[in-house]
Short mmCIF file of C-alpha atoms and ligand atoms in Angstrom, two decimals:
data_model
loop_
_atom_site.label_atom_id
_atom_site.label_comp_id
_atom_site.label_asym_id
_atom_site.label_seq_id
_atom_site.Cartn_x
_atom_site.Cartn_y
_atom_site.Cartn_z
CA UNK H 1 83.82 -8.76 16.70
CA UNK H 2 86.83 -7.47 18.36
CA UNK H 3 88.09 -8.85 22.45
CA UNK H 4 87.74 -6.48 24.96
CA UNK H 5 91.06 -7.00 26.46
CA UNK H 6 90.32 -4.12 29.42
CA UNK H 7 88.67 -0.97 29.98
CA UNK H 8 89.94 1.62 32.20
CA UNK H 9 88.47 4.97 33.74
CA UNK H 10 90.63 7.80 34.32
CA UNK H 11 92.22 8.39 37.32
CA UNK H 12 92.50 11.51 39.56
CA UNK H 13 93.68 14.28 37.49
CA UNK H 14 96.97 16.51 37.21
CA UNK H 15 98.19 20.06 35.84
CA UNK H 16 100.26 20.72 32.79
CA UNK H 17 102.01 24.03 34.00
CA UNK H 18 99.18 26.53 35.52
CA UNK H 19 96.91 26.18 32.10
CA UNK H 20 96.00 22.34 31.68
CA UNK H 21 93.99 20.33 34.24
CA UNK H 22 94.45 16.67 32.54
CA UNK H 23 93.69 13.26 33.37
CA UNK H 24 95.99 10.72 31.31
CA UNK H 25 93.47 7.73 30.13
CA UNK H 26 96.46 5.75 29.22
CA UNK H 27 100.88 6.14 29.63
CA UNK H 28 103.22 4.32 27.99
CA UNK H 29 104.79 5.87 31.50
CA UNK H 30 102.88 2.94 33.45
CA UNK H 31 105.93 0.70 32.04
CA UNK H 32 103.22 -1.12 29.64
CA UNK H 33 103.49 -0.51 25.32
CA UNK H 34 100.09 -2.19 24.60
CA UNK H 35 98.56 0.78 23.09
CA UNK H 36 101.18 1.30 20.60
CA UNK H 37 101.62 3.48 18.16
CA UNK H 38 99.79 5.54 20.75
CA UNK H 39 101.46 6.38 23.62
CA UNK H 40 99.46 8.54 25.97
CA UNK H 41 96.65 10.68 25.88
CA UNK H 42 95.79 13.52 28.31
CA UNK H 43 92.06 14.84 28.49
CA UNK H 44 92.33 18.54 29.44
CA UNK H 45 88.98 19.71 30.83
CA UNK H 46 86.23 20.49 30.66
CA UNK H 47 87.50 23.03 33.19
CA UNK H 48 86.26 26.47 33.84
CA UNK H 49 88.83 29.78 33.57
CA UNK H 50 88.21 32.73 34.81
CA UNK H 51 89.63 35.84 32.92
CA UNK H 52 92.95 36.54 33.70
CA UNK H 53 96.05 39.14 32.91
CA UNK H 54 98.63 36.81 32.04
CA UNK H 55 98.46 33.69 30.10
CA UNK H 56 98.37 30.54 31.38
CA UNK H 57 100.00 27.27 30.52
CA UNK H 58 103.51 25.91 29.83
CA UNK H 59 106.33 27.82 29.23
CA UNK H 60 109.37 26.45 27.00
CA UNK H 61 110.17 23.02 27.00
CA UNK H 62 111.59 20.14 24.83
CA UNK H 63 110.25 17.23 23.07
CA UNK H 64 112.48 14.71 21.13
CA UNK H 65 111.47 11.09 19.43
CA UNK H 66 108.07 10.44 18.84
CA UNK H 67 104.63 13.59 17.68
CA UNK H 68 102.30 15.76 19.98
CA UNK H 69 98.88 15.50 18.69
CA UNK H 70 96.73 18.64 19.97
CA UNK H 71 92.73 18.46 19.86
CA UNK H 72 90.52 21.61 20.87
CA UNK H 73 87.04 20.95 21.79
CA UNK H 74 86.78 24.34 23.55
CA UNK H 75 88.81 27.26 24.33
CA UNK H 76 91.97 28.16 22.45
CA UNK H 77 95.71 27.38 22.60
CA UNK H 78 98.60 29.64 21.21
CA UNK H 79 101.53 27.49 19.84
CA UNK H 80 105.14 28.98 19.65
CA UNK H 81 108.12 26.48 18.65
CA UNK H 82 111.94 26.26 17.48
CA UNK H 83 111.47 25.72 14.36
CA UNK H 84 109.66 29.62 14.42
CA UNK H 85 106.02 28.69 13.20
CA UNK H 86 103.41 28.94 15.99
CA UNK H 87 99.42 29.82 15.89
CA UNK H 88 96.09 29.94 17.90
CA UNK H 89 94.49 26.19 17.91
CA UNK H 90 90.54 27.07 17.99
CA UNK H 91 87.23 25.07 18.38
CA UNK H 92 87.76 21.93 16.13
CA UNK H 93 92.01 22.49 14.69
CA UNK H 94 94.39 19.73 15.46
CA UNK H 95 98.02 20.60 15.53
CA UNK H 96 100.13 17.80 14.59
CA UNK H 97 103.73 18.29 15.63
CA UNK H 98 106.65 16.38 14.79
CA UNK H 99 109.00 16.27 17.66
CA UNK H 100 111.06 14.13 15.55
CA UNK H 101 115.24 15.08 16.27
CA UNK H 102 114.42 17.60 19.04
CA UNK H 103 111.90 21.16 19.33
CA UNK H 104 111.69 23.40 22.11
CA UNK H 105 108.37 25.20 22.27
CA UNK H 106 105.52 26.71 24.74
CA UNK H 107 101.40 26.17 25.12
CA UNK H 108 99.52 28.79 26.71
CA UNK H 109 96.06 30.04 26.48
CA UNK H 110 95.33 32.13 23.78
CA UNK H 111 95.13 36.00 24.41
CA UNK H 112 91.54 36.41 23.54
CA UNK H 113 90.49 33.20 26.22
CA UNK H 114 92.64 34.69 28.71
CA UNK H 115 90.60 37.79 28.48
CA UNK H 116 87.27 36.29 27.94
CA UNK H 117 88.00 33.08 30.02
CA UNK H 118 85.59 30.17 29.69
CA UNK H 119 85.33 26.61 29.28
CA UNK H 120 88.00 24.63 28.16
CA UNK H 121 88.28 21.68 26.92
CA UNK H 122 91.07 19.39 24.57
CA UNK H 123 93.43 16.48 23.90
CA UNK H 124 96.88 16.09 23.44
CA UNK H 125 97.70 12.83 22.31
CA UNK H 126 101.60 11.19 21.84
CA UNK H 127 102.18 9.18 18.68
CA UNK H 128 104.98 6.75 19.02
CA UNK H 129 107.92 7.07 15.63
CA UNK H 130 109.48 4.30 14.44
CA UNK H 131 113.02 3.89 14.91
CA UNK H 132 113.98 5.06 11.34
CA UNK H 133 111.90 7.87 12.01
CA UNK H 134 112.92 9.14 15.91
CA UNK H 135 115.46 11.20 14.18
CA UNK H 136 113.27 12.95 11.37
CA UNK H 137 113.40 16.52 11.09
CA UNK H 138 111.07 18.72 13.89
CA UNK H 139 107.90 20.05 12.19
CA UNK H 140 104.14 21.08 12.73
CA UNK H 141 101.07 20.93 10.71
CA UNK H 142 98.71 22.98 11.59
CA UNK H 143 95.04 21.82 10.70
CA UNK H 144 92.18 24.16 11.03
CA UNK H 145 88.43 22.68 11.60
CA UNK H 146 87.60 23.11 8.32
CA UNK H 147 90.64 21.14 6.32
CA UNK H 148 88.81 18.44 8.60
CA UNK H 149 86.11 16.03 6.36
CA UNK H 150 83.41 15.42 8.89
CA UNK H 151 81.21 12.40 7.29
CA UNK H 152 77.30 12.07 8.17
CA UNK H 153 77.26 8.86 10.13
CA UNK H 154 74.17 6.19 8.24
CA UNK H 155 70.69 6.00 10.32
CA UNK H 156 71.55 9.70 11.57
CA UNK H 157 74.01 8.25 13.79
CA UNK H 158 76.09 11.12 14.25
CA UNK H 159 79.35 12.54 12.76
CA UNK H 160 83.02 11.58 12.36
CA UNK H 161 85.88 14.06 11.80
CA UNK H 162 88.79 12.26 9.81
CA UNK H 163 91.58 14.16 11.61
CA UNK H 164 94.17 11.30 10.53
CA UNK H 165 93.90 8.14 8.29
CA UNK H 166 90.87 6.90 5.81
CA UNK H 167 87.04 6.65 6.61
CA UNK H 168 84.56 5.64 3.95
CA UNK H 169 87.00 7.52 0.88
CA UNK H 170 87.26 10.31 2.88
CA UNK H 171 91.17 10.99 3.99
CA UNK H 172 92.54 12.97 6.73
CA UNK H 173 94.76 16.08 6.38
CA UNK H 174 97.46 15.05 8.95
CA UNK H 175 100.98 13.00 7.75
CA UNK H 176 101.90 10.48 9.83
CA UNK H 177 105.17 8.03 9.51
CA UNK H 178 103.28 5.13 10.37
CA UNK H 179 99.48 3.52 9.37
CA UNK H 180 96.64 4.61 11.50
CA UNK H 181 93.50 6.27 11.85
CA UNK H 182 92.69 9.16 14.41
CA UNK H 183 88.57 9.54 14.07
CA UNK H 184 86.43 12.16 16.07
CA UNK H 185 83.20 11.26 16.58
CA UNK H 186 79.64 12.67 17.84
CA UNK H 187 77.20 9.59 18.50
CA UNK H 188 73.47 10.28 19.13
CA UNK H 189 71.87 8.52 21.70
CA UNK H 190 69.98 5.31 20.91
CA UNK H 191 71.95 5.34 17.97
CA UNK H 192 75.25 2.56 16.64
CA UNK H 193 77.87 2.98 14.53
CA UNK H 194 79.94 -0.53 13.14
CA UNK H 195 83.80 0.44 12.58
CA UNK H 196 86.12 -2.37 10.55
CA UNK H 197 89.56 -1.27 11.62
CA UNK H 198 92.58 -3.06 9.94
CA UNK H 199 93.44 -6.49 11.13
CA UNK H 200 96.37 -6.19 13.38
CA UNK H 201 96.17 -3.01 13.75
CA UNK H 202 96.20 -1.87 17.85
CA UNK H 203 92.61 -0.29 18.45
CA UNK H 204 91.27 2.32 21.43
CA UNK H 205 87.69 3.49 21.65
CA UNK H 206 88.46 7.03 23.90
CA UNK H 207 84.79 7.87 25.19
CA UNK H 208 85.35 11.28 26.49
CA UNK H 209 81.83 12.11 27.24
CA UNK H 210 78.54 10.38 27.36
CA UNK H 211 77.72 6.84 27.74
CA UNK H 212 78.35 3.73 25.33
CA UNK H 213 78.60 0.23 25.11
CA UNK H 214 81.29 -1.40 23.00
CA UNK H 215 80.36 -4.81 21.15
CA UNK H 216 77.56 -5.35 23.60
CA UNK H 217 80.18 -6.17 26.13
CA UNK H 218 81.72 -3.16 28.13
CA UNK H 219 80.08 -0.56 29.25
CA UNK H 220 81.83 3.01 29.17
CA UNK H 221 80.67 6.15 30.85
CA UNK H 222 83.22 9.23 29.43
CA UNK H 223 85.90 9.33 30.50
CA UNK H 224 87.16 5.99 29.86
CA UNK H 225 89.24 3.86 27.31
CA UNK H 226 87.99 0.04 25.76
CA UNK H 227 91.31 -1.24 24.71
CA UNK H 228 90.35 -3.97 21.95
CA UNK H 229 92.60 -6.79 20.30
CA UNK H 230 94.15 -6.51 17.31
CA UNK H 231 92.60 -8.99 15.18
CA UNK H 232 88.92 -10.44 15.29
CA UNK H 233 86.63 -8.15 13.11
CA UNK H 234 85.01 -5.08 13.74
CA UNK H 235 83.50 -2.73 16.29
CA UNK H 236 80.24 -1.77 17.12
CA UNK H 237 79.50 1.03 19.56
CA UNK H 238 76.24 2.13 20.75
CA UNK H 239 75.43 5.09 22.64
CA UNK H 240 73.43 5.15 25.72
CA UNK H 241 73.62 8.84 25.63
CA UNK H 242 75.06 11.70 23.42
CA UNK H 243 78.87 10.51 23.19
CA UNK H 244 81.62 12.31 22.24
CA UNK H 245 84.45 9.44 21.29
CA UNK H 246 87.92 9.62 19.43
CA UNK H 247 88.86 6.40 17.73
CA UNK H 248 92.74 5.40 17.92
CA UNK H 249 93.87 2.89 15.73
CA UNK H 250 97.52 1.74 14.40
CA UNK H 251 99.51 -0.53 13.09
CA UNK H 252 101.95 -1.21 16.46
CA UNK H 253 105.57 -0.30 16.41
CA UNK H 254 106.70 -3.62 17.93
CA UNK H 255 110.17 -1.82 19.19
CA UNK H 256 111.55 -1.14 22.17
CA UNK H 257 110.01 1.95 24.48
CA UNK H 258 112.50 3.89 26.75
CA UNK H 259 111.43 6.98 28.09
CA UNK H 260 112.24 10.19 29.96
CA UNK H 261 109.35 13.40 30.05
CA UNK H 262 109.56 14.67 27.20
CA UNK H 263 111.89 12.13 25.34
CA UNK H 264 111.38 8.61 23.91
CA UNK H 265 113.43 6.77 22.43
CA UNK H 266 114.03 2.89 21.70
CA UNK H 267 117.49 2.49 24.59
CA UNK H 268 118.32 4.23 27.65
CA UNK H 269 121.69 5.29 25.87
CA UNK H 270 119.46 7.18 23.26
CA UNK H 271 117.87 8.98 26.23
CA UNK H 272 121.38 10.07 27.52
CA UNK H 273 122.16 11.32 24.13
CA UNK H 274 118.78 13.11 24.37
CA UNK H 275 119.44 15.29 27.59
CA UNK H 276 122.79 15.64 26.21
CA UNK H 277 121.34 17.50 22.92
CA UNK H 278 118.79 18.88 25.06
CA UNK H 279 121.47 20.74 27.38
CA UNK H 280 123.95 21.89 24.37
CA UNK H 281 121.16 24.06 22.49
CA UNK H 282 121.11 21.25 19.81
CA UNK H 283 117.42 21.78 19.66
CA UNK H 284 117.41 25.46 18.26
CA UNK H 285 116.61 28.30 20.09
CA UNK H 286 112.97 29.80 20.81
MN1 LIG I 1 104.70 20.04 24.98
#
């Protein structure tokens, strides 16, 4: 089985704009790359709205170099970008967007959950592009809940939700440039599931709620992150209680990591270049 190399809990949270009360389980912003091709991940929620008038959430901003990875678990996000698509994210879509050579776009609350107001809940997760790749062309897949195979996990187990990569033959709607595996899962408690993730591939067990242990060594109450090695075998979680865990796993982008917000890039010169674009309109108009 797998090293634990360290487990981490999150710490206190923040707001995205006036719509998305996060905590970031990990940053390539705390000057470490470990968790490569993954950069960051912020847990939004679960967090209570009220109804409101207005929308809320994050008006227009840019992204350049690497992809925005948006879960919903509950509640709904509206989408609008430079490239003109946009769309309500619901209950169980992903949106996978390319920031790739620049975008410009907004997330907000959907009209309907502004109205209704209710629990939300999601995760938007950065995925690192390789240098050949930082300069591909801006785009956005949008995946609904049911382009999503959800697998029947053995013993009754539980589920898991192939949002990106291969599990057991069944393949996951979203393109990525680089090899990894993005895996939703719902573990029963009392119950274990035995992942073999790629040797040398980078892996993260995200436990966003509930409680498991991770190859009878670490102990994880949601929400928390057991970052693993990347060789030695598999991984074998076992729930405590209901758990509700994603499953981040990659082959690392050994490259240089220099960021800025919403841009990174592989130099600082890049990032120059960057705000540069940024500021003359190179990244369309929205
Ligand atoms: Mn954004």
């Amino acid at each position: 089985m797998r090293k634990i190399i360290e487990t981490t809990t999150a710490p206190r949270g923040h707001w995205v704009g006036d719509g998305f009360p996060v905590r970031s389980l990990f940053s390539h912003m705390s000057g470490k790359s470990e968790t490569t091709p993954f950069l960051m991940l912020d847990y939004g929620g679960p967090y209570h709205f009220e109804p409101a008038a207005r929308p809320r959430g994050v008006d227009v901003h840019p992204h350049k170099g690497f992809e925005t990875v948006t879960i919903v678990y509950d509640g709904e996000v509206e989408h609008g970008d430079s490239t003109g698509r946009g769309g309500v994210i619901r209950e169980g879509d992903v949106q996978w967007m390319t920031a790739g050579d620049g975008i410009l776009h907004k997330e907000f609350h959907s009209q309907d959950f502004t109205k209704s107001g209710g629990t939300f809940e999601m995760v938007q997760l950065w995925v690192n592009l390789p240098a050949k790749d930082k300069s591909a062309p801006a785009g956005y897949q949008s995946i609904t809940d049911a382009a999503i195979p959800s697998v029947d996990l053995a013993d009754g187990a539980g589920k898991l939700r192939v949002i990106a990569g291969n599990y057991e033959g069944a393949k996951g709607p979203a393109n990525a440039f680089t090899p990894l595996d993005v895996w939703d899962i719902r573990l029963n408690a009392g119950k274990v599931v035995t992942l073999t993730p790629p040797e040398g591939w980078n892996v993260m067990v995200v436990v966003l709620s509930g409680k498991v242990s991770v190859n009878a060594e670490a102990k994880l109450e949601g929400p928390a992150v057991a970052r693993l090695a990347r060789k030695g075998g598999g991984v074998v979680i076992e729930a405590e209680e209901d758990a509700k865990v994603l499953i981040l796993s990659g082959e690392p982008i050994d490259e240089p990591i220099a960021a800025y917000g919403p841009f990174v890039m592989n130099s600082e010169a890049e990032i120059r270049q960057a705000i540069t674009d940024f500021n003359s309109g190179k990244f369309g108009r929205l």
